[in-house]
Amino acid sequence: MQELYFRELGEGKPLIILHGLLGTSDNWLTLGKKYAEHFKVYILDQRNHGQSFHDDEFSYPAMAEDLLNFMNNHNIEKAHILGHSMGGKVAMTFATEHPNRVDKLIVADIGPQSYPPHHTLIFKGLFSLDLPNLSSRKEADEKLAEYIPEFGVRQFLLKNLARNNDAFEWKMNLDVIAKEIDKVGLGLNHNAEYKGSTLFVRGGKSDYIKDSDLNLIHSIFKDSKIETIEGVGHWLHAEKPEEFLNLTLDYLQNG
């Protein structure tokens, strides 16, 4: 059994944070420090991401099992769990499989439904980088810009680029993630059920949770509410961090 890399902050009731696809625990460090004023915060790198182990198996059941193992290894009987995007899908899967291990559940801008593949250009851009001959991050950014026009998205992706001696390498297991990307779009079983308290937070400009998805959400997550942060897209916690923090803290502390 392999252990996930994690960052630990603060004291109190445990709050576990799960990043999204191609993300790392670093993405949540600033907000993590704010949560750590109230909770003992664990920010995980999920398998094939960040500083965690690489493995050919990449699926929601496997990542939910990683979370269970992490909690067992750290003697965490029950925790608040917050997941964004892919991390939200892991959190939902875990909650339906191990409801007694979850206190409150927060799912950021993803629903339990399936999603069609939509990362094609991102992977084309990442695979276009000739890492052995790459001279700088600036060169990597210029090359990625041919595929990904959004500066913020490129900066997020380039956090995965590490320098090993004189050469660049990916921290993430890019080959396996790209090969198994269809699994990232899979939905929860429609017969799945979770009766614990759940908050879904969606971006007003994002189409990951549409009004037409709400019936499915409520059919699986019996005690759920949906809040919208207006004027933001899928990266709602990065675009309006203070609003996201206040909304989620209020839920965790007051319900």
CSV table of N, CA and C in Angstrom, one decimal, residues 60-61 64 67 81 88-102 105 107 112 187-196 198 200 216-217 219-222:
chain,number,residue,atom,x,y,z
A,60,TYR,N,-11.7,6.4,-10.1
A,60,TYR,CA,-12.3,7.0,-8.9
A,60,TYR,C,-12.3,5.9,-7.8
A,61,PRO,N,-12.6,4.7,-8.1
A,61,PRO,CA,-12.6,3.7,-7.0
A,61,PRO,C,-11.2,3.6,-6.4
A,64,ALA,N,-10.6,6.8,-4.3
A,64,ALA,CA,-11.4,6.7,-3.0
A,64,ALA,C,-10.7,5.7,-2.0
A,67,LEU,N,-7.9,7.4,-0.4
A,67,LEU,CA,-8.3,8.3,0.7
A,67,LEU,C,-8.7,7.5,2.0
A,81,ILE,N,-14.7,16.7,4.2
A,81,ILE,CA,-14.0,16.5,3.0
A,81,ILE,C,-14.4,17.5,1.9
A,88,GLY,N,-13.5,16.5,-6.4
A,88,GLY,CA,-14.9,16.4,-5.9
A,88,GLY,C,-15.6,15.1,-6.3
A,89,LYS,N,-15.2,14.6,-7.4
A,89,LYS,CA,-15.7,13.2,-7.8
A,89,LYS,C,-15.2,12.1,-6.9
A,90,VAL,N,-13.9,12.3,-6.5
A,90,VAL,CA,-13.3,11.3,-5.6
A,90,VAL,C,-14.1,11.4,-4.2
A,91,ALA,N,-14.3,12.7,-3.8
A,91,ALA,CA,-15.0,12.9,-2.5
A,91,ALA,C,-16.4,12.3,-2.6
A,92,MET,N,-17.1,12.5,-3.7
A,92,MET,CA,-18.5,12.0,-3.8
A,92,MET,C,-18.5,10.4,-3.8
A,93,THR,N,-17.5,9.9,-4.5
A,93,THR,CA,-17.4,8.4,-4.6
A,93,THR,C,-17.1,7.9,-3.2
A,94,PHE,N,-16.2,8.5,-2.5
A,94,PHE,CA,-15.8,8.1,-1.1
A,94,PHE,C,-17.0,8.2,-0.2
A,95,ALA,N,-17.8,9.3,-0.3
A,95,ALA,CA,-18.9,9.5,0.6
A,95,ALA,C,-20.0,8.4,0.4
A,96,THR,N,-20.2,8.0,-0.8
A,96,THR,CA,-21.3,7.0,-1.1
A,96,THR,C,-20.8,5.6,-0.6
A,97,GLU,N,-19.5,5.4,-0.6
A,97,GLU,CA,-18.9,4.1,-0.2
A,97,GLU,C,-18.6,4.0,1.3
A,98,HIS,N,-18.3,5.1,1.9
A,98,HIS,CA,-17.9,5.1,3.3
A,98,HIS,C,-18.6,6.3,4.0
A,99,PRO,N,-19.9,6.3,4.1
A,99,PRO,CA,-20.6,7.5,4.6
A,99,PRO,C,-20.3,7.7,6.1
A,100,ASN,N,-19.9,6.7,6.8
A,100,ASN,CA,-19.7,6.9,8.3
A,100,ASN,C,-18.3,7.5,8.5
A,101,ARG,N,-17.5,7.7,7.5
A,101,ARG,CA,-16.2,8.3,7.6
A,101,ARG,C,-16.2,9.8,7.2
A,102,VAL,N,-17.4,10.3,6.8
A,102,VAL,CA,-17.5,11.7,6.3
A,102,VAL,C,-18.3,12.5,7.3
A,105,LEU,N,-19.5,17.3,3.7
A,105,LEU,CA,-19.0,17.1,2.3
A,105,LEU,C,-19.1,18.4,1.5
A,107,VAL,N,-18.4,19.9,-2.4
A,107,VAL,CA,-18.0,19.5,-3.7
A,107,VAL,C,-18.0,20.8,-4.5
A,112,PRO,N,-22.3,14.7,-10.0
A,112,PRO,CA,-22.2,13.2,-10.1
A,112,PRO,C,-22.4,12.6,-11.5
A,187,GLY,N,-19.4,9.1,-14.5
A,187,GLY,CA,-20.3,9.5,-13.4
A,187,GLY,C,-20.4,8.5,-12.3
A,188,LEU,N,-21.1,8.9,-11.2
A,188,LEU,CA,-21.4,8.0,-10.2
A,188,LEU,C,-22.5,7.1,-10.6
A,189,ASN,N,-22.6,5.9,-10.0
A,189,ASN,CA,-23.8,5.1,-10.2
A,189,ASN,C,-25.0,5.8,-9.8
A,190,HIS,N,-26.1,5.8,-10.7
A,190,HIS,CA,-27.3,6.6,-10.3
A,190,HIS,C,-28.0,6.0,-9.2
A,191,ASN,N,-27.7,4.8,-8.8
A,191,ASN,CA,-28.3,4.2,-7.6
A,191,ASN,C,-27.5,4.5,-6.3
A,192,ALA,N,-26.4,5.1,-6.5
A,192,ALA,CA,-25.6,5.5,-5.3
A,192,ALA,C,-26.4,6.4,-4.4
A,193,GLU,N,-26.0,6.5,-3.1
A,193,GLU,CA,-26.8,7.3,-2.2
A,193,GLU,C,-25.9,7.8,-1.1
A,194,TYR,N,-26.1,9.0,-0.7
A,194,TYR,CA,-25.4,9.6,0.5
A,194,TYR,C,-26.3,10.5,1.2
A,195,LYS,N,-26.6,10.2,2.5
A,195,LYS,CA,-27.6,10.9,3.3
A,195,LYS,C,-27.0,12.0,4.1
A,196,GLY,N,-25.6,12.1,4.2
A,196,GLY,CA,-25.0,13.1,5.0
A,196,GLY,C,-25.1,14.5,4.4
A,198,THR,N,-24.3,17.8,2.6
A,198,THR,CA,-23.4,18.1,1.4
A,198,THR,C,-23.7,19.5,0.9
A,200,PHE,N,-22.8,21.7,-2.5
A,200,PHE,CA,-22.2,21.9,-3.8
A,200,PHE,C,-22.1,23.4,-4.1
A,216,LEU,N,-30.6,15.1,-10.3
A,216,LEU,CA,-29.7,14.0,-10.1
A,216,LEU,C,-28.9,14.2,-8.8
A,217,ILE,N,-28.4,15.4,-8.6
A,217,ILE,CA,-27.7,15.7,-7.4
A,217,ILE,C,-28.5,15.3,-6.2
A,219,SER,N,-31.1,13.4,-5.9
A,219,SER,CA,-31.5,12.0,-5.8
A,219,SER,C,-30.4,11.2,-5.2
A,220,ILE,N,-29.2,11.6,-5.4
A,220,ILE,CA,-28.0,10.8,-4.8
A,220,ILE,C,-27.7,11.4,-3.4
A,221,PHE,N,-27.6,12.7,-3.4
A,221,PHE,CA,-27.1,13.4,-2.1
A,221,PHE,C,-28.4,14.0,-1.5
A,222,LYS,N,-29.0,13.2,-0.6
A,222,LYS,CA,-30.3,13.4,0.0
A,222,LYS,C,-30.4,14.7,0.8
